[in-house]
Tab-separated table of C-alpha atoms and ligand atoms in Angstrom:
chain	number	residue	atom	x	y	z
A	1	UNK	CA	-4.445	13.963	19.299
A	2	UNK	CA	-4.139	10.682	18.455
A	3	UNK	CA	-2.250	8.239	15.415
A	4	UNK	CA	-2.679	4.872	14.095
A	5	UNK	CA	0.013	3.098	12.283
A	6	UNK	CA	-1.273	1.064	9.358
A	7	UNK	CA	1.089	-1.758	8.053
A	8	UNK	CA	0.562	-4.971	6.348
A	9	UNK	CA	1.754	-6.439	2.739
A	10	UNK	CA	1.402	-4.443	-1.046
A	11	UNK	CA	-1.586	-4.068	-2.196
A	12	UNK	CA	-3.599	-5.504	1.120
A	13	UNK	CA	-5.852	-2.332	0.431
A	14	UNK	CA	-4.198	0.180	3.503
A	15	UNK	CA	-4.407	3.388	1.744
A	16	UNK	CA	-8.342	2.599	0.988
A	17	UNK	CA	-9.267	1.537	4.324
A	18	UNK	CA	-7.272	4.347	5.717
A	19	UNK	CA	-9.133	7.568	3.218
A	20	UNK	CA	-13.001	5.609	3.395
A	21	UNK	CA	-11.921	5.428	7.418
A	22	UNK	CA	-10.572	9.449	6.991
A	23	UNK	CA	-13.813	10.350	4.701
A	24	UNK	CA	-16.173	9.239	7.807
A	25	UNK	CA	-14.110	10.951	10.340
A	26	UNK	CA	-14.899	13.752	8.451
A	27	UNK	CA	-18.273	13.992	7.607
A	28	UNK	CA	-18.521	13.627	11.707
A	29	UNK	CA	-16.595	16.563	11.803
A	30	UNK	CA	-13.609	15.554	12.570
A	31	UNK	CA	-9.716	16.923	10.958
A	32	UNK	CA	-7.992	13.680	9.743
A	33	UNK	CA	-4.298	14.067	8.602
A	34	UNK	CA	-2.538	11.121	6.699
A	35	UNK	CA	1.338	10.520	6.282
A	36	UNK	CA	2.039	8.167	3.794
A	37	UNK	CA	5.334	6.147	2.968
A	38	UNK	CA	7.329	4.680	0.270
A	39	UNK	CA	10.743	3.965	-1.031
A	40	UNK	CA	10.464	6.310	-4.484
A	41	UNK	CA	10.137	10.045	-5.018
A	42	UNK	CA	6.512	10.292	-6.194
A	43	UNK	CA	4.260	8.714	-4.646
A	44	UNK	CA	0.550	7.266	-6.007
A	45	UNK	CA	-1.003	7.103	-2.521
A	46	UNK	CA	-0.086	10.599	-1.698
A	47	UNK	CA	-1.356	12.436	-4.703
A	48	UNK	CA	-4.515	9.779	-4.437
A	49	UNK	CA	-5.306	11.273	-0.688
A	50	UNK	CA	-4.209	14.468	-1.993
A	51	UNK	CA	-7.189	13.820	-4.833
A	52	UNK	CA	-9.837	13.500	-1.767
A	53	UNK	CA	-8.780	16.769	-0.182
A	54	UNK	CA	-7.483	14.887	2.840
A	55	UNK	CA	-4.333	16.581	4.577
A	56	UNK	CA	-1.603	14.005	3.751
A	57	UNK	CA	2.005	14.630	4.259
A	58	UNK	CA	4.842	11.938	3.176
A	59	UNK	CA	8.326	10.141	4.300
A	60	UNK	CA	9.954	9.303	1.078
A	61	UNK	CA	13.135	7.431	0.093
A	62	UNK	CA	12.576	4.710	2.241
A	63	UNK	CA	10.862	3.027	4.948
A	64	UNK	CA	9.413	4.652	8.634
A	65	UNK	CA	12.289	2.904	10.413
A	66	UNK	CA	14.609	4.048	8.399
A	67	UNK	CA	13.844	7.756	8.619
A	68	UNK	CA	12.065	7.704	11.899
A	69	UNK	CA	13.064	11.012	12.548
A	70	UNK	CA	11.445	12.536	9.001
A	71	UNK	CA	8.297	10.470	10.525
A	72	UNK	CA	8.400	12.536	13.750
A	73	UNK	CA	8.747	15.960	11.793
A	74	UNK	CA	5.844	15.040	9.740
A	75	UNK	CA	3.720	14.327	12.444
A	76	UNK	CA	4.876	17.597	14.003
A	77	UNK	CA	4.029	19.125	10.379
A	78	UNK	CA	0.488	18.142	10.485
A	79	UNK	CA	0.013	19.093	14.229
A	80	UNK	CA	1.343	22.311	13.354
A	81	UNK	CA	-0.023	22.779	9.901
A	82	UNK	CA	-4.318	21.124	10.582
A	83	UNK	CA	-3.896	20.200	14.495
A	84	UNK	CA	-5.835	16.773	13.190
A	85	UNK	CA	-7.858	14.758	15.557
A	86	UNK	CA	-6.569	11.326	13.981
A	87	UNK	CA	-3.423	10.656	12.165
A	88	UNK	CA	-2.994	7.898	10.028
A	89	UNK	CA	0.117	7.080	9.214
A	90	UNK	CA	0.738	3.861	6.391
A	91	UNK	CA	4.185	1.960	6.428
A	92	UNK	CA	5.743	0.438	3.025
A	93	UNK	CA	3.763	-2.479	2.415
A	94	UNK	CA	7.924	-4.373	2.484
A	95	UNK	CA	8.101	-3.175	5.828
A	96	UNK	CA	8.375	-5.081	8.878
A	97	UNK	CA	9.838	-5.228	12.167
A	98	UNK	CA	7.872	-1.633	13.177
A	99	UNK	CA	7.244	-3.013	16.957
A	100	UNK	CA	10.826	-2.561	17.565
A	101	UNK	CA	11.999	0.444	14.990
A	102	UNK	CA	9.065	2.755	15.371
A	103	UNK	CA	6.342	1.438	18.160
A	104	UNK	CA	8.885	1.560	20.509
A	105	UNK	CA	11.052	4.306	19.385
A	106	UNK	CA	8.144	6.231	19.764
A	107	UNK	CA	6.733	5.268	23.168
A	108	UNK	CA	10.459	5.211	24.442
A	109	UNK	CA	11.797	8.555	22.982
A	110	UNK	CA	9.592	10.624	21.556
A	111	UNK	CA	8.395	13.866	23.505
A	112	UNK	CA	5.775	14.850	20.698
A	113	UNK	CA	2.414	14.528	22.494
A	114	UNK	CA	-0.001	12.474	20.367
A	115	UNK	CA	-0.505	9.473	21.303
A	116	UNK	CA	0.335	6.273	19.523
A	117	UNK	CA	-3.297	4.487	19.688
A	118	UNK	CA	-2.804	1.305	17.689
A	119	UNK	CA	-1.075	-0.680	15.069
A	120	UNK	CA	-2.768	-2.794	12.170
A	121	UNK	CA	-1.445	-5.528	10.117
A	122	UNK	CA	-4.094	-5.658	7.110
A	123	UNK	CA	-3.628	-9.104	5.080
A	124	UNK	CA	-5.338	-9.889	1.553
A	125	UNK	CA	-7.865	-12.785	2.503
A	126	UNK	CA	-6.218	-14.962	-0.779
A	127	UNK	CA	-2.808	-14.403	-0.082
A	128	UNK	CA	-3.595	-15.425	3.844
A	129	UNK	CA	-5.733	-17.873	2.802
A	130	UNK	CA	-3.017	-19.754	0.581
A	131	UNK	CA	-0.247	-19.254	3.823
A	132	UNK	CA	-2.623	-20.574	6.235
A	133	UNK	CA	-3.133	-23.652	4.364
A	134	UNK	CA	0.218	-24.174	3.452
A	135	UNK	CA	0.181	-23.205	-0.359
A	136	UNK	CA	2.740	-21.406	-1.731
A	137	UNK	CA	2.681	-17.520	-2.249
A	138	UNK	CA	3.761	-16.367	-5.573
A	139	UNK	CA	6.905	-14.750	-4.544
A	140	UNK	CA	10.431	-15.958	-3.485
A	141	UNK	CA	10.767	-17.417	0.360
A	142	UNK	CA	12.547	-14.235	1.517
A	143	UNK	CA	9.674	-11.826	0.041
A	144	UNK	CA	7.047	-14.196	1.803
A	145	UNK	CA	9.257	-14.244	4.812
A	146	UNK	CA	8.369	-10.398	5.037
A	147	UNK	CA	4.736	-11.351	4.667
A	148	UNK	CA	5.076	-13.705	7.822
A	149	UNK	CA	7.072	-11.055	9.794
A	150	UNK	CA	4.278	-8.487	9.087
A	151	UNK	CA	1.884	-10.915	10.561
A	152	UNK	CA	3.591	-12.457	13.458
A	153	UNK	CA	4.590	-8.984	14.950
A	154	UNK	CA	0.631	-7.927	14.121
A	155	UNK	CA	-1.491	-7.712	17.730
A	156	UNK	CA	-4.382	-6.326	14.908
A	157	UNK	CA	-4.831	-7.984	12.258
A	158	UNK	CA	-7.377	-7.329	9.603
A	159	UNK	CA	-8.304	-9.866	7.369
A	160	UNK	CA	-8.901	-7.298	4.194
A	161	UNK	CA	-10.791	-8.195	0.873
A	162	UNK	CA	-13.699	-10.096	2.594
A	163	UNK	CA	-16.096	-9.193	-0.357
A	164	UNK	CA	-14.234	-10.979	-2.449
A	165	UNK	CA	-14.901	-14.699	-1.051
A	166	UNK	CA	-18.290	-16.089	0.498
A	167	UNK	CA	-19.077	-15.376	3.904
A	168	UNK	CA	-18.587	-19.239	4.727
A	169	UNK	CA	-15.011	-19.322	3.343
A	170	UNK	CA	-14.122	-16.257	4.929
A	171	UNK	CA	-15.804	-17.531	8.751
A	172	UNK	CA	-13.027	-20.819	7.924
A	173	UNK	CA	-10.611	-18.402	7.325
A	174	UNK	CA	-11.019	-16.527	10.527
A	175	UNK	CA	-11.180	-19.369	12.268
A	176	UNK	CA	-7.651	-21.273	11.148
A	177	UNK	CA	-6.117	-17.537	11.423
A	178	UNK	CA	-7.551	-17.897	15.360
A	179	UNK	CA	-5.934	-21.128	15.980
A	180	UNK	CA	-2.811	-20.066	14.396
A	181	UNK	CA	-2.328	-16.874	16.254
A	182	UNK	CA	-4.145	-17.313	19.386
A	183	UNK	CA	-3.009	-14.421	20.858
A	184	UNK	CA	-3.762	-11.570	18.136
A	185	UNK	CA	-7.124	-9.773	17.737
A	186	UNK	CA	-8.207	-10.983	14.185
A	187	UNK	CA	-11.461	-9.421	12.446
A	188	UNK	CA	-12.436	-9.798	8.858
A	189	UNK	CA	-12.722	-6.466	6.853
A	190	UNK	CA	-13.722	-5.433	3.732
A	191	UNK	CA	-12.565	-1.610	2.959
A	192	UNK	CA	-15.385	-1.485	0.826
A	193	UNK	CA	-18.082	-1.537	3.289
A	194	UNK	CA	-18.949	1.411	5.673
A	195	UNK	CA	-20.067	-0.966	8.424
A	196	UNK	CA	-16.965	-3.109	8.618
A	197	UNK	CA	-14.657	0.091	8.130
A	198	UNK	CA	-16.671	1.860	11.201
A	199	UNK	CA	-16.041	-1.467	13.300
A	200	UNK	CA	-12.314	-0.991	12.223
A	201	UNK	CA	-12.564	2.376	13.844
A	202	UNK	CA	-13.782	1.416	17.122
A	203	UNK	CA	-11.818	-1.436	17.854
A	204	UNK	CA	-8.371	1.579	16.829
A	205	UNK	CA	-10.215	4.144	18.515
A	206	UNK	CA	-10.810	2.269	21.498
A	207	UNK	CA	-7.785	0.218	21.799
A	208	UNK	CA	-5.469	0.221	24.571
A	209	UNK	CA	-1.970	1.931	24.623
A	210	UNK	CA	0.604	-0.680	22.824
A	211	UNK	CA	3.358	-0.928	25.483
A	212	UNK	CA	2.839	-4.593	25.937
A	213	UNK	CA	3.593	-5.869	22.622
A	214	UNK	CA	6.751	-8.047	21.772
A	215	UNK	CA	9.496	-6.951	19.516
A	216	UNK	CA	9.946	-9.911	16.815
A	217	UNK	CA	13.139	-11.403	16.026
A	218	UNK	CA	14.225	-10.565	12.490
A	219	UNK	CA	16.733	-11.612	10.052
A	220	UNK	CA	17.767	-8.904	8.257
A	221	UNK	CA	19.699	-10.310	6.069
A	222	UNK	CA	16.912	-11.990	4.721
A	223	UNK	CA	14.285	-8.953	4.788
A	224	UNK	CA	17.410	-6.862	2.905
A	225	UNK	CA	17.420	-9.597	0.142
A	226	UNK	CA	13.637	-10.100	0.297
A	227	UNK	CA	13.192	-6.035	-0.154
A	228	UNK	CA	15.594	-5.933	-2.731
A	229	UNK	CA	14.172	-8.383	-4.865
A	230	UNK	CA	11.011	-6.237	-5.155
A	231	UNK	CA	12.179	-3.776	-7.922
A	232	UNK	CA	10.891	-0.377	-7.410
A	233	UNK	CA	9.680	1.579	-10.796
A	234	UNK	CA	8.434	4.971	-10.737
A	235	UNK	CA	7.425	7.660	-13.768
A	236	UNK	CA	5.195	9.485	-14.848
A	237	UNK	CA	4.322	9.640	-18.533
A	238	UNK	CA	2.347	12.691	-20.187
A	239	UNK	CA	0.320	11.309	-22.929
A	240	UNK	CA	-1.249	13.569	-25.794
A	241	UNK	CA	-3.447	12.209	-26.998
A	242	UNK	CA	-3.663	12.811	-30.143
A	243	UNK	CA	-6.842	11.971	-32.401
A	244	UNK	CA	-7.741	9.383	-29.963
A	245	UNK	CA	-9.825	9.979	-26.883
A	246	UNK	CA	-7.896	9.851	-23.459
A	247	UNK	CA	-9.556	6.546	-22.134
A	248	UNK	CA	-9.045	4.621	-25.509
A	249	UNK	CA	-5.165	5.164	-24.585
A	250	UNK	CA	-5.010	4.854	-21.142
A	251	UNK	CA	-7.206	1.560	-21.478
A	252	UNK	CA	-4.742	0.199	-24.178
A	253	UNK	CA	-1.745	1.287	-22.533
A	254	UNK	CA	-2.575	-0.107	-18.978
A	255	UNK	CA	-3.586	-3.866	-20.830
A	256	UNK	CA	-0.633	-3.451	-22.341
A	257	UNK	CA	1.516	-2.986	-18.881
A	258	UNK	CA	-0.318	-5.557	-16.887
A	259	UNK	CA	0.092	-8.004	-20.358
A	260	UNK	CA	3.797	-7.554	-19.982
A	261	UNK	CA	3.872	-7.380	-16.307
A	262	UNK	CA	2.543	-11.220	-16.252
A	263	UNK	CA	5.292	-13.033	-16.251
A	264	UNK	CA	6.537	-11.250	-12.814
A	265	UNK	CA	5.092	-11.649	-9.654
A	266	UNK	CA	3.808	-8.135	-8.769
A	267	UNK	CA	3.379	-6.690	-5.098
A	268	UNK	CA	1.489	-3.791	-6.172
A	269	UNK	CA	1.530	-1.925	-9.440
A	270	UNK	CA	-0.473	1.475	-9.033
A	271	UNK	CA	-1.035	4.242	-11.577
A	272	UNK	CA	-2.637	7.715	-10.960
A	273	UNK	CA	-4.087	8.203	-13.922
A	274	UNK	CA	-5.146	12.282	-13.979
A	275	UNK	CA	-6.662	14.794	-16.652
A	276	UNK	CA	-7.156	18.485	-15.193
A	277	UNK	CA	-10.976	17.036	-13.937
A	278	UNK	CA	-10.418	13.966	-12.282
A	279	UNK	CA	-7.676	11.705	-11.074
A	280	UNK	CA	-8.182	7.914	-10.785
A	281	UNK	CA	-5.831	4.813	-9.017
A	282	UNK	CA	-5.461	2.306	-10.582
A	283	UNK	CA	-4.244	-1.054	-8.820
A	284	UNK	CA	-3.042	-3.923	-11.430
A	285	UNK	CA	-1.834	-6.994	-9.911
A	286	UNK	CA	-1.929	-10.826	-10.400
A	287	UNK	CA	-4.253	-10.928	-8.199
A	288	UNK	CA	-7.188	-8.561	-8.688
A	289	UNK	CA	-10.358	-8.226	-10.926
A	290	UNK	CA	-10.288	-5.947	-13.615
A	291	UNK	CA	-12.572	-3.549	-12.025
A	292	UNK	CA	-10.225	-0.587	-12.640
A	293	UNK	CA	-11.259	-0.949	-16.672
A	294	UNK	CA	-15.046	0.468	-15.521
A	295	UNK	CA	-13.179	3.495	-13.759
A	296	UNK	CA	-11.621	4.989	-16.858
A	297	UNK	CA	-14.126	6.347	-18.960
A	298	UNK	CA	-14.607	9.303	-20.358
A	299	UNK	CA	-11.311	11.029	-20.101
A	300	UNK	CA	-11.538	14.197	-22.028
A	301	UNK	CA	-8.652	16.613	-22.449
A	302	UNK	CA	-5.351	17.019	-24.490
A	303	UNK	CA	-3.157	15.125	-22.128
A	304	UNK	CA	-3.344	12.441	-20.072
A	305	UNK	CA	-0.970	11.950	-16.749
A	306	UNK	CA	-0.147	8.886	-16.063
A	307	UNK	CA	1.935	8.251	-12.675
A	308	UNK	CA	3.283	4.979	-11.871
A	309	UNK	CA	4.458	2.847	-8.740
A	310	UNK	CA	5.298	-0.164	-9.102
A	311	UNK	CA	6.940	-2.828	-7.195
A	312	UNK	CA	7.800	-6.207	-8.710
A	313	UNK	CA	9.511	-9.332	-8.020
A	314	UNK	CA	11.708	-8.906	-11.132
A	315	UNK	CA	15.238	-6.773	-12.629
A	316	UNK	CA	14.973	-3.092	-13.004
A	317	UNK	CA	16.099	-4.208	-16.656
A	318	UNK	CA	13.035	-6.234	-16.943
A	319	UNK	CA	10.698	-3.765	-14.974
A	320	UNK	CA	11.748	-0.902	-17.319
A	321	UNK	CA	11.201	-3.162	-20.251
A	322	UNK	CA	8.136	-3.603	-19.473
A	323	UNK	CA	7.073	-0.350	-19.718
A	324	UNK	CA	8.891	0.339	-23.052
A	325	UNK	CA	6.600	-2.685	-24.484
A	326	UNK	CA	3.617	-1.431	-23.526
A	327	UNK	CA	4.933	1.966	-24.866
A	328	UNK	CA	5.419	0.593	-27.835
A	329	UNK	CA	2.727	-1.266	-28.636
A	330	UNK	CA	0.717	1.584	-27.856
A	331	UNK	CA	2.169	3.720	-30.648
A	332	UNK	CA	1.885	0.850	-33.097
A	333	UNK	CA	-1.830	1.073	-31.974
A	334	UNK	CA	-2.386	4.401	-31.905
A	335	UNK	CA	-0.271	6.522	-33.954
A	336	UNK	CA	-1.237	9.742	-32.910
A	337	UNK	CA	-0.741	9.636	-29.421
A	338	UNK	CA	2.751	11.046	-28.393
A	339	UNK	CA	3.999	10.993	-24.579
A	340	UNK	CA	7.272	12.270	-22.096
A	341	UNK	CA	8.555	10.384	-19.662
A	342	UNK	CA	9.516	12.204	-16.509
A	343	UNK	CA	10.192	11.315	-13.055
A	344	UNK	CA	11.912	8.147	-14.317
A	345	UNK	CA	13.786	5.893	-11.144
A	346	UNK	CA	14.212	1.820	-10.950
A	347	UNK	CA	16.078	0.555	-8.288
A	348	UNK	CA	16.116	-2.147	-5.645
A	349	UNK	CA	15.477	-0.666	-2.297
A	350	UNK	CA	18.534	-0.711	0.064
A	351	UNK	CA	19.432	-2.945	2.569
A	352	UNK	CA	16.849	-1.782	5.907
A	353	UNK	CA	19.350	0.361	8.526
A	354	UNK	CA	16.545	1.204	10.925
A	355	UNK	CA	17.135	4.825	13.159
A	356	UNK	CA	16.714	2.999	16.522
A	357	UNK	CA	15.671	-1.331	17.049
A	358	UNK	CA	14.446	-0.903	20.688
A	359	UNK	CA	13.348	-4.882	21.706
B	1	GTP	N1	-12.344	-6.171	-3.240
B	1	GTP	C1	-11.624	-5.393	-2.443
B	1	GTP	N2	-10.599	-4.707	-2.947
B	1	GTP	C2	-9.908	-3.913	-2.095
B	1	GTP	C3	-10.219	-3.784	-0.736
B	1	GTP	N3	-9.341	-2.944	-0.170
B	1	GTP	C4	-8.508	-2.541	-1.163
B	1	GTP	N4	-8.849	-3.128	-2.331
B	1	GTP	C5	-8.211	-2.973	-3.642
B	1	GTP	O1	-6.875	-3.485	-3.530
B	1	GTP	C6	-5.986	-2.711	-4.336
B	1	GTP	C7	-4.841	-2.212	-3.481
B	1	GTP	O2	-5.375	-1.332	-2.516
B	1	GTP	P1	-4.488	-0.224	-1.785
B	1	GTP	O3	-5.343	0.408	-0.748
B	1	GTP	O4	-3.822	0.635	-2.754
B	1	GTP	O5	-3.400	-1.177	-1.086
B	1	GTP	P2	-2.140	-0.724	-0.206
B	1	GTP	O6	-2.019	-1.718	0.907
B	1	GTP	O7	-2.249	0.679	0.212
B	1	GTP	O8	-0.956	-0.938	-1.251
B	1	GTP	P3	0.575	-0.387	-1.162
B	1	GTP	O9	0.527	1.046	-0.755
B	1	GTP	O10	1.138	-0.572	-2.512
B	1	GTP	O11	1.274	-1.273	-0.178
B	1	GTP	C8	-6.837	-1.616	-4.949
B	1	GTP	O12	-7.263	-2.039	-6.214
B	1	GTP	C9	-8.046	-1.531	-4.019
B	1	GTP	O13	-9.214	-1.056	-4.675
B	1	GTP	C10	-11.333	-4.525	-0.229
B	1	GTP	O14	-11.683	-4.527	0.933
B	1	GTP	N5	-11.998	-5.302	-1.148
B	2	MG	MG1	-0.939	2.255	-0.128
């Protein structure tokens, strides 16, 4: 039995590589489990797995390192409960310093016997393109200085988002990433092709045991301010809709949260958006093309779920204010609609008090 730990920043695209990687595991046959991980209660990427009828179990309320031991039970849990081939297991996309606080935690001390095969830093080719050539990343230096901890400590790192720059560009990229970090393993990806995600496989499946790599020095003081700066917002709101149809008011209420989510920088803001037929994710960042407006059509039904995670470089005042805008504005719009709001949490994530830091 073997795992893979997936890491890398927000939004680099880790849960997608890891369920189109799952989906061809499975058609050859094979029993994939997935753990997923993130500081709130409900969690987008689990029900989103959940969606594909992969096996996914979850440590919530905080990072791997910090519950390493709710990480062991759940890989005991899917042993026990599918006796998968391949785990995947995906780290906060804040987290760093998982060499020392779970790589070798595990090697060290664990008996359970599946066997750590590799770790992956995934990086979006902009945001990497922008550090490599010195260019500022929109975020404050102590969130970015999680972004360079992520990388440094990466022996894998996958350049993610390919498709979205020429072939050229992304060759230069590769390139000043190789003369940068010498030492690492550095392939382009693209989560959205089967080839590159099958390469992806080989090189994990293939790779040799991780006992060799170097713990990183960290500040935490800085990677406790830069984590706390990234406000955490979770709900989910229950629209009925009303006279209108169910995409008319998801479309108007998601513009109208990434409209008032502009002025913020945003790590990752995700929404399950679910009727009893289908459920869709939604990613809406800064960064991204607005691809997700072609996903929601034709949502039929009496109510709409709408589950949010978001995580953005702003207060929990001005997070949750965000969504009462777009709230709002949506009822000015559309006065039939009518929605509860459940699930509700803001917070900035804790300071990082890993289990064990083995270096
Ligand atoms: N164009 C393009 N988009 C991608 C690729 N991989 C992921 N995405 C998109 O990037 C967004 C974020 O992807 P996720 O897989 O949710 O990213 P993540 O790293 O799991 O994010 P967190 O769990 O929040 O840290 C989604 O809109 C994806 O569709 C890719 O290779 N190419
Ligand atoms: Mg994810």
């Amino acid at each position: 039995m073997e795992w893979h730990l997936v890491g890398g920043f927000l939004g680099s695209g880790k849960t997608t590589l890891i369920t189109r990687a799952a989906k061809h595991l499975i058609e050859q046959g094979l029993q994939v489990g997935i753990v997923t991980n993130d500081q709130g209660a409900t969690l987008v990427d689990s029900a989103f797995a959940q969606s594909l009828d992969m096996p996914t179990v979850e440590v919530t309320g905080g990072c791997f390192c910090c519950n390493y031991t709710d990480l062991e039970n759940q890989l005991l849990n899917l042993r026990d409960s599918i006796s998968p081939d391949i785990i995947f297991a995906e780290s906060v996309g804040s987290c760093a310093d998982l060499v020392s606080t779970v790589i070798k935690p595990y090697q060290q001390l664990s008996q359970l016997e599946i066997t750590l095969n590799s770790f992956s830093v995934l990086t979006d080719v902009r945001l990497l393109r922008r550090y490599l050539n010195n260019q500022p990343l929109p975020f404050s230096d102590n969130v970015v200085y999680i972004f360079e901890k992520q990388i440094e400590e990466a022996n894998l790192m996958m350049i993610n988002k390919c498709d979205l720059i020429d072939k050229t560009e992304a060759d230069r990229i590769l390139h000043l990433a190789k003369q940068r970090f010498p030492e690492k393993t550095i392939l382009l990806q693209s989560a959205f092709e089967d080839a590159k995600v099958d390469t992806w496989l080989r090189e994990i499946r293939d790779s040799d045991d991780l006992t060799s790599l170097p713990s990183i020095h960290m500040d935490y003081d800085k990677y406790a301010d830069g984590e706390a700066r990234l406000a955490w917002l979770n709900e989910t709101i229950v629209f009925t809709v009303g006279e209108s149809k169910g995409h008319a008011v998801i479309k108007q209420f998601l513009n109208d949260l990434r409209h008032y989510m502009k002025p913020y920088p945003i790590g990752h803001l995700k929404v399950l958006v679910a009727n009893d037929i289908q459920q869709i994710k939604v990613s809406l960042t800064n960064n991204i093309q607005d691809t997700w407006k072609e996903q929601i059509v034709d949502l039929h039904g009496y109510e709409v779920h709408c589950t949010i995670n978001a995580r953005i470089e702003a207060s929990i005042t001005d997070v949750e204010h965000v969504v009462e805008e777009a709230l709002k504005n949506l009822k000015q719009a559309l006065p039939s609609v009518t929605y509860t709001r459940t699930n509700q949490e803001a917070f900035h994530p804790q300071r990082p008090v890993p289990t064990h830091r083995l270096t």
